[in-house]
């Protein structure tokens, strides 16, 4: 593996330029670049998948599918699609959501929170000071939302919950959950536009 | 995102990225997403803005067996000369499931001896078009209006839905002032070569129907038609399957496969 750039910055974030370079080499069929990409990104992507799918064996399958897709689509990545890690996270997340949708309901053992893991919203995302620079506006804007809307949006995104699952969790009608999320998204967009 | 439509679409795109769109809502959104670059851009924007939530506080490490298995799959893809070309859809937008269930529609439409539906049943079917579908349609109106060479003063629209499961088949836009109709195929089922889709418009009292035009079949394509008359106050369109090539004028001879409520555009704005 060749390291032409430092791989991580002071916060442990993988450098975008390095990942962009690796994706470009994957597109040329370079397997060692693919392995390096896996080494640098698999933990973060896998963590996203475990948070949604809950069962590590299922998350590992989804991780495999995600990296095969990354290999296939590496040539289509452009910075316009966001950072390389954001692009790969979206691919992985969509893989997990597709799995959830195909199964329509979670098994009983998937419904329970992972022990000692997701007990509160604070467990779903890093504390603000540990967040990357890019993520801070989002967290600032989320903090301005009413708590119920923020909880629904964060749990839907981070854990893949449907309206119905959120409704059952907070014992509130589905129509109210939808309304909270929609109003929350409008406020979030307005806030993010202002900050940008 | 200033107008109600833009806000509505922004929210819809946000819900899509959150993953809370499911079922028919998801299917309808993905069909339009596959064709509409402005919605693709909105989805990409949400994806980028929400991606900070992927920074998880607790890290999990996949098993050591995972990488070898991935490499094996990648190598077998290469060895088989499998199609490793990426989809034409934008990378971060998941549209893989957009055609789920179409085969069922195809079988239904092409089934020999399918019962001929009469237009009298339409009133009982009317009202199935949801406000969401109509707003989806309105956005499509805006998109197609940008692309057409024939300016159309759109004053009404209808999303023509499958009469059985509510899938969107066509979008109909009317220009009463200039007696024109533009129809965009959203996701109609495949037809036998000897058949065409034909658009009908119900009289206000629903006692009879008038032929309007034969319709395009390829998703995303639009045709604009001059018509002899449009019926002010009519609020219902329907689509039947007719013999290929010529407008049937006496009334539907084949099955009525879709219908849609008409909504004056001013009621949406």
Coordinates of N, CA, C and O in Angstrom, one line a residue, chain A residues 31 34-35 38 43-44 46-48 50-51 56 60 63-65 67-69 71-73 76-77 80-82 86-87 89-91 93-94 97-98 101 114-115 117 123-126 131-132 135 138 153 156-158 160-163 181-182 185-186 189 192-193, chain B residues 1 7 10-12 14-22 25-26 30 42 44-67 69-71 73-75 77-78 83-87 89-94 96-97:
Chain A
X31 N -6.7 -3.9 -7.1 CA -7.2 -4.6 -5.9 C -6.5 -4.1 -4.6 O -7.2 -4.1 -3.5
X34 N -8.2 -1.2 -3.3 CA -9.5 -1.6 -2.8 C -9.3 -2.1 -1.3 O -10.1 -1.8 -0.4
X35 N -8.3 -2.9 -1.2 CA -8.0 -3.5 0.2 C -7.7 -2.3 1.2 O -8.1 -2.3 2.3
X38 N -10.8 -0.6 2.1 CA -11.6 -1.4 3.1 C -10.9 -1.2 4.5 O -11.7 -1.0 5.4
X43 N -14.6 0.0 9.2 CA -15.1 0.1 10.6 C -16.2 1.1 10.6 O -17.3 0.9 11.2
X44 N -16.0 2.3 10.0 CA -17.0 3.3 10.0 C -18.3 2.8 9.3 O -19.4 3.0 9.8
X46 N -19.2 -0.3 8.7 CA -19.8 -1.4 9.5 C -20.6 -0.9 10.7 O -21.7 -1.4 11.0
X47 N -20.1 0.1 11.3 CA -20.7 0.7 12.5 C -22.1 1.3 12.1 O -23.1 1.2 12.8
X48 N -22.1 2.0 11.0 CA -23.4 2.5 10.5 C -24.4 1.4 10.2 O -25.6 1.4 10.6
X50 N -24.4 -1.7 11.5 CA -24.8 -2.4 12.8 C -25.9 -1.6 13.5 O -26.8 -2.1 14.0
X51 N -25.7 -0.3 13.4 CA -26.7 0.6 14.1 C -28.0 0.5 13.5 O -29.1 0.5 14.2
X56 N -25.0 -8.5 13.9 CA -23.7 -8.3 13.3 C -23.6 -9.2 12.0 O -23.0 -8.8 11.1
X60 N -22.7 -7.7 8.5 CA -21.5 -8.2 7.7 C -21.9 -8.5 6.3 O -21.2 -8.2 5.3
X63 N -22.3 -5.3 4.6 CA -21.0 -4.7 4.4 C -20.4 -5.3 3.1 O -19.8 -4.5 2.3
X64 N -20.5 -6.6 3.0 CA -20.0 -7.2 1.8 C -20.6 -6.6 0.5 O -20.0 -6.2 -0.4
X65 N -22.0 -6.5 0.6 CA -22.7 -6.0 -0.6 C -22.3 -4.5 -0.8 O -22.2 -4.1 -2.0
X67 N -19.4 -3.1 -0.2 CA -18.1 -2.9 -0.8 C -18.0 -3.4 -2.2 O -17.3 -2.9 -3.1
X68 N -18.8 -4.4 -2.5 CA -18.9 -4.9 -3.9 C -19.5 -3.7 -4.8 O -19.0 -3.4 -5.8
X69 N -20.5 -3.1 -4.2 CA -21.1 -1.9 -4.9 C -20.1 -0.8 -5.1 O -20.0 -0.1 -6.1
X71 N -16.9 -1.1 -5.3 CA -16.0 -1.5 -6.3 C -16.6 -1.3 -7.7 O -15.9 -0.8 -8.6
X72 N -17.8 -1.6 -7.8 CA -18.5 -1.5 -9.1 C -18.7 0.0 -9.5 O -18.7 0.4 -10.7
X73 N -19.0 0.8 -8.5 CA -19.4 2.2 -8.8 C -18.3 3.2 -8.6 O -18.5 4.4 -8.7
X76 N -17.8 6.3 -10.7 CA -18.9 7.3 -10.8 C -18.8 8.3 -9.6 O -19.5 9.3 -9.6
X77 N -17.9 8.1 -8.7 CA -17.8 9.0 -7.6 C -17.2 10.4 -8.1 O -16.2 10.4 -8.9
X80 N -18.7 16.2 -6.3 CA -20.1 16.9 -6.3 C -21.0 16.0 -5.4 O -22.0 16.5 -4.9
X81 N -20.7 14.7 -5.3 CA -21.6 13.8 -4.5 C -21.3 13.9 -3.0 O -21.8 13.1 -2.3
X82 N -20.4 14.8 -2.6 CA -20.0 14.9 -1.2 C -18.6 14.3 -1.0 O -17.9 13.9 -2.0
X86 N -18.8 10.2 2.8 CA -20.2 10.4 2.8 C -20.9 9.6 1.7 O -21.9 9.0 1.9
X87 N -20.2 9.6 0.5 CA -20.7 8.8 -0.6 C -20.8 7.3 -0.3 O -21.8 6.7 -0.5
X89 N -20.8 6.0 2.7 CA -21.8 5.8 3.8 C -23.2 5.7 3.3 O -24.0 4.9 3.7
X90 N -23.5 6.6 2.3 CA -24.8 6.6 1.7 C -25.1 5.3 1.0 O -26.2 4.7 1.1
X91 N -24.1 4.8 0.3 CA -24.3 3.5 -0.4 C -24.5 2.4 0.6 O -25.4 1.5 0.5
X93 N -25.7 2.7 3.7 CA -26.9 3.0 4.4 C -28.1 2.5 3.5 O -29.0 1.9 4.0
X94 N -28.0 2.8 2.3 CA -29.1 2.4 1.3 C -29.2 0.9 1.3 O -30.3 0.3 1.1
X97 N -31.0 -0.1 4.4 CA -32.5 0.2 4.3 C -33.2 -0.7 3.3 O -34.3 -1.1 3.6
X98 N -32.5 -1.1 2.2 CA -33.1 -2.0 1.3 C -33.4 -3.3 2.0 O -34.4 -4.0 1.8
X101 N -36.4 -2.9 4.2 CA -37.7 -2.9 3.5 C -38.1 -4.2 2.9 O -39.2 -4.6 2.9
X114 N -29.2 -2.5 21.2 CA -28.0 -3.3 21.5 C -27.6 -2.9 22.9 O -27.7 -1.8 23.4
X115 N -27.3 -3.9 23.7 CA -27.0 -3.7 25.1 C -25.9 -2.6 25.3 O -24.9 -2.7 24.7
X117 N -25.7 0.2 24.2 CA -25.3 1.0 23.1 C -26.2 2.2 22.8 O -25.9 3.3 23.1
X123 N -26.4 8.6 22.2 CA -25.7 7.5 21.8 C -25.7 7.3 20.3 O -25.0 6.4 19.8
X124 N -26.5 8.0 19.6 CA -26.6 7.8 18.1 C -25.6 8.5 17.3 O -25.2 8.2 16.2
X125 N -25.2 9.6 17.8 CA -24.2 10.4 17.1 C -23.1 10.9 18.1 O -23.3 11.0 19.3
X126 N -22.0 11.2 17.5 CA -20.9 11.7 18.4 C -21.2 13.0 19.1 O -22.0 13.8 18.6
X131 N -17.3 15.8 16.6 CA -17.8 15.7 15.2 C -16.8 16.4 14.3 O -16.1 17.3 14.6
X132 N -16.8 15.9 13.0 CA -16.0 16.6 12.0 C -16.6 18.0 11.7 O -17.8 18.3 12.1
X135 N -19.9 18.2 9.9 CA -21.1 17.7 10.5 C -21.7 18.7 11.5 O -22.9 18.6 12.0
X138 N -25.1 20.6 11.0 CA -26.2 19.7 11.1 C -26.6 19.5 12.6 O -27.8 19.6 12.9
X153 N -36.4 12.1 13.7 CA -35.5 12.3 12.5 C -34.2 11.5 12.7 O -33.7 10.8 11.9
X156 N -34.9 7.7 12.8 CA -35.2 7.2 11.4 C -33.9 7.1 10.6 O -33.6 6.1 10.0
X157 N -33.1 8.1 10.7 CA -31.8 8.1 9.9 C -30.8 7.1 10.5 O -30.3 6.3 9.7
X158 N -30.6 7.1 11.8 CA -29.5 6.3 12.4 C -29.9 4.8 12.5 O -29.1 4.0 12.5
X160 N -32.9 3.4 11.0 CA -33.8 2.9 10.0 C -35.2 2.7 10.4 O -35.9 1.9 9.8
X161 N -35.6 3.4 11.4 CA -37.0 3.1 11.9 C -38.1 3.7 10.9 O -37.9 4.8 10.3
X162 N -39.1 2.9 10.7 CA -40.2 3.4 9.9 C -41.2 4.3 10.7 O -41.0 4.3 12.0
X163 N -42.1 4.9 10.1 CA -43.1 5.7 10.8 C -43.8 4.8 11.9 O -44.1 5.3 13.0
X181 N -42.0 14.8 11.6 CA -40.8 14.6 10.7 C -40.8 15.7 9.6 O -39.8 16.3 9.3
X182 N -42.0 15.8 9.0 CA -42.1 16.8 7.9 C -41.8 18.2 8.4 O -41.0 18.9 7.8
X185 N -38.1 18.5 9.1 CA -37.3 18.6 7.9 C -37.3 20.0 7.3 O -36.3 20.5 6.9
X186 N -38.5 20.6 7.3 CA -38.6 22.0 6.8 C -37.7 22.9 7.7 O -37.0 23.7 7.1
X189 N -34.0 22.2 7.0 CA -33.5 22.7 5.8 C -33.3 24.3 5.9 O -32.3 24.8 5.4
X192 N -30.2 24.9 7.9 CA -28.9 24.5 7.2 C -28.6 25.5 6.1 O -27.5 25.9 5.9
X193 N -29.7 26.0 5.4 CA -29.5 27.0 4.4 C -28.9 28.3 5.0 O -28.1 28.9 4.4
Chain B
X1 N -36.0 26.9 -1.7 CA -37.2 26.2 -1.3 C -38.2 27.2 -0.8 O -38.5 27.3 0.4
X7 N -41.1 23.2 -1.2 CA -40.9 22.7 0.1 C -41.4 21.3 0.2 O -40.8 20.5 0.9
X10 N -38.9 19.1 -1.2 CA -37.7 19.0 -0.3 C -38.0 18.0 0.8 O -37.1 17.2 1.2
X11 N -39.2 18.2 1.4 CA -39.5 17.3 2.5 C -39.6 15.8 2.0 O -39.1 14.9 2.6
X12 N -40.2 15.6 0.8 CA -40.3 14.3 0.3 C -38.9 13.7 0.1 O -38.7 12.5 0.4
X14 N -36.2 14.6 1.6 CA -35.7 14.3 3.0 C -36.2 13.0 3.6 O -35.4 12.2 4.2
X15 N -37.5 12.8 3.4 CA -38.1 11.5 3.9 C -37.5 10.3 3.2 O -37.2 9.3 3.8
X16 N -37.2 10.5 1.9 CA -36.6 9.4 1.1 C -35.2 9.1 1.7 O -34.9 7.9 1.9
X17 N -34.4 10.1 2.0 CA -33.1 9.9 2.5 C -33.1 9.4 3.9 O -32.4 8.5 4.3
X18 N -34.1 9.9 4.7 CA -34.2 9.3 6.1 C -34.6 7.8 6.0 O -34.2 7.0 6.9
X19 N -35.3 7.4 5.0 CA -35.7 6.0 4.8 C -37.1 5.8 5.3 O -37.5 4.6 5.4
X20 N -37.9 6.9 5.6 CA -39.2 6.7 6.1 C -40.3 6.5 5.0 O -41.4 6.2 5.2
X21 N -39.9 6.8 3.7 CA -40.8 6.5 2.6 C -40.9 5.0 2.4 O -39.8 4.4 2.2
X22 N -42.0 4.5 2.4 CA -42.2 3.0 2.2 C -43.3 2.8 1.3 O -44.2 3.6 1.0
X25 N -45.7 5.0 -1.6 CA -45.1 6.3 -1.6 C -43.6 6.2 -2.1 O -43.2 7.0 -2.9
X26 N -42.9 5.2 -1.7 CA -41.5 5.0 -2.1 C -41.5 4.7 -3.6 O -40.6 5.2 -4.3
X30 N -39.6 6.9 -6.3 CA -38.4 6.4 -7.1 C -38.6 6.4 -8.6 O -37.7 6.6 -9.3
X42 N -31.9 17.3 -5.2 CA -32.5 17.5 -3.8 C -32.2 16.4 -2.9 O -31.8 16.5 -1.7
X44 N -29.6 14.3 -3.3 CA -28.2 14.4 -3.0 C -27.8 15.4 -2.0 O -27.0 15.2 -1.1
X45 N -28.6 16.5 -2.0 CA -28.3 17.6 -1.0 C -28.6 17.1 0.4 O -27.9 17.3 1.3
X46 N -29.8 16.4 0.5 CA -30.1 15.9 1.9 C -29.1 14.8 2.3 O -28.7 14.8 3.5
X47 N -28.7 14.0 1.4 CA -27.7 12.9 1.7 C -26.4 13.6 2.3 O -25.9 13.1 3.2
X48 N -26.0 14.6 1.6 CA -24.8 15.3 2.1 C -25.0 16.0 3.4 O -24.1 16.0 4.3
X49 N -26.2 16.6 3.6 CA -26.4 17.4 4.8 C -26.6 16.5 6.0 O -26.3 16.8 7.1
X50 N -27.2 15.3 5.8 CA -27.4 14.4 6.9 C -26.3 13.4 7.2 O -26.3 12.7 8.2
X51 N -25.3 13.4 6.3 CA -24.3 12.4 6.5 C -23.5 12.5 7.8 O -22.9 11.5 8.2
X52 N -23.5 13.7 8.4 CA -22.8 13.8 9.7 C -23.3 12.8 10.7 O -22.6 12.4 11.6
X53 N -24.6 12.4 10.6 CA -25.1 11.4 11.5 C -24.5 10.0 11.3 O -24.8 9.1 12.1
X54 N -23.7 9.8 10.3 CA -23.0 8.6 10.1 C -21.8 8.5 11.0 O -21.1 7.4 11.0
X55 N -21.4 9.6 11.6 CA -20.3 9.5 12.5 C -20.7 8.9 13.9 O -21.2 9.6 14.7
X56 N -20.6 7.7 14.0 CA -21.2 7.0 15.1 C -20.2 7.1 16.3 O -19.0 7.1 16.2
X57 N -20.8 7.1 17.5 CA -20.0 7.2 18.7 C -19.3 5.9 19.1 O -18.3 5.9 19.8
X58 N -19.9 4.8 18.7 CA -19.3 3.5 19.1 C -18.9 2.8 17.8 O -19.7 2.7 16.9
X59 N -17.7 2.3 17.8 CA -17.2 1.6 16.6 C -17.4 0.1 16.7 O -17.1 -0.5 17.8
X60 N -17.8 -0.5 15.6 CA -17.8 -2.0 15.5 C -16.8 -2.4 14.5 O -16.7 -1.8 13.4
X61 N -16.2 -3.6 14.7 CA -15.2 -4.0 13.8 C -15.7 -5.3 13.1 O -16.1 -6.3 13.8
X62 N -15.7 -5.3 11.8 CA -16.2 -6.6 11.1 C -15.3 -7.7 11.3 O -14.1 -7.5 11.5
X63 N -15.8 -8.9 11.2 CA -14.9 -10.1 11.3 C -13.8 -10.2 10.2 O -14.0 -9.6 9.2
X64 N -12.8 -10.9 10.6 CA -11.7 -11.0 9.6 C -12.0 -11.7 8.3 O -11.3 -11.6 7.3
X65 N -13.1 -12.5 8.4 CA -13.5 -13.3 7.2 C -14.2 -12.4 6.1 O -14.3 -12.8 5.0
X66 N -14.6 -11.2 6.5 CA -15.4 -10.4 5.6 C -14.6 -10.0 4.4 O -15.0 -10.1 3.2
X67 N -13.4 -9.4 4.6 CA -12.6 -8.9 3.4 C -12.3 -10.0 2.4 O -12.5 -9.8 1.2
X69 N -14.0 -12.6 1.7 CA -15.2 -12.9 1.0 C -15.6 -11.8 0.0 O -16.0 -12.1 -1.1
X70 N -15.3 -10.6 0.4 CA -15.6 -9.5 -0.6 C -14.6 -9.6 -1.8 O -15.1 -9.5 -2.9
X71 N -13.4 -9.9 -1.5 CA -12.4 -10.0 -2.6 C -12.8 -11.1 -3.5 O -12.7 -11.0 -4.7
X73 N -15.8 -12.2 -4.1 CA -16.9 -11.8 -4.9 C -16.5 -10.9 -6.0 O -16.9 -10.9 -7.2
X74 N -15.5 -9.9 -5.7 CA -15.1 -9.0 -6.7 C -14.3 -9.7 -7.8 O -14.5 -9.4 -9.0
X75 N -13.5 -10.7 -7.4 CA -12.7 -11.5 -8.4 C -13.7 -12.3 -9.3 O -13.5 -12.4 -10.5
X77 N -16.7 -11.6 -10.0 CA -17.3 -10.6 -10.9 C -16.4 -10.3 -12.1 O -16.9 -10.3 -13.3
X78 N -15.1 -10.1 -11.9 CA -14.2 -9.8 -12.9 C -14.0 -11.0 -13.8 O -14.0 -10.9 -15.1
X83 N -21.1 -7.7 -15.8 CA -21.2 -6.2 -16.0 C -20.9 -5.4 -14.8 O -21.7 -5.4 -13.8
X84 N -19.7 -4.9 -14.8 CA -19.3 -4.1 -13.6 C -19.6 -2.6 -13.8 O -19.2 -1.8 -13.1
X85 N -20.3 -2.3 -14.9 CA -20.5 -0.9 -15.1 C -21.5 -0.4 -14.1 O -22.5 -1.1 -13.8
X86 N -21.3 0.8 -13.6 CA -22.2 1.3 -12.6 C -23.5 1.6 -13.3 O -23.6 1.8 -14.5
X87 N -24.5 1.6 -12.4 CA -25.8 2.0 -13.0 C -25.8 3.4 -13.5 O -24.9 4.2 -13.1
X89 N -28.0 5.6 -12.9 CA -28.6 6.4 -11.9 C -27.4 7.0 -11.0 O -26.4 6.3 -10.8
X90 N -27.7 8.1 -10.4 CA -26.6 8.7 -9.5 C -26.3 7.7 -8.4 O -27.1 7.0 -7.9
X91 N -25.0 7.7 -8.0 CA -24.5 6.7 -7.1 C -25.2 6.6 -5.8 O -25.5 5.6 -5.3
X92 N -25.4 7.8 -5.3 CA -25.9 7.8 -3.9 C -27.4 7.7 -3.8 O -28.0 7.8 -2.8
X93 N -28.1 7.6 -5.0 CA -29.5 7.5 -5.0 C -30.0 6.1 -5.3 O -29.6 5.6 -6.3
X94 N -30.6 5.5 -4.3 CA -31.0 4.1 -4.5 C -32.3 4.0 -5.3 O -33.3 4.4 -4.8
X96 N -32.9 1.1 -7.2 CA -32.9 -0.3 -7.7 C -34.3 -0.9 -7.7 O -34.6 -1.7 -8.5
X97 N -35.1 -0.5 -6.7 CA -36.3 -1.2 -6.6 C -37.5 -0.5 -7.4 O -38.6 -0.8 -7.2

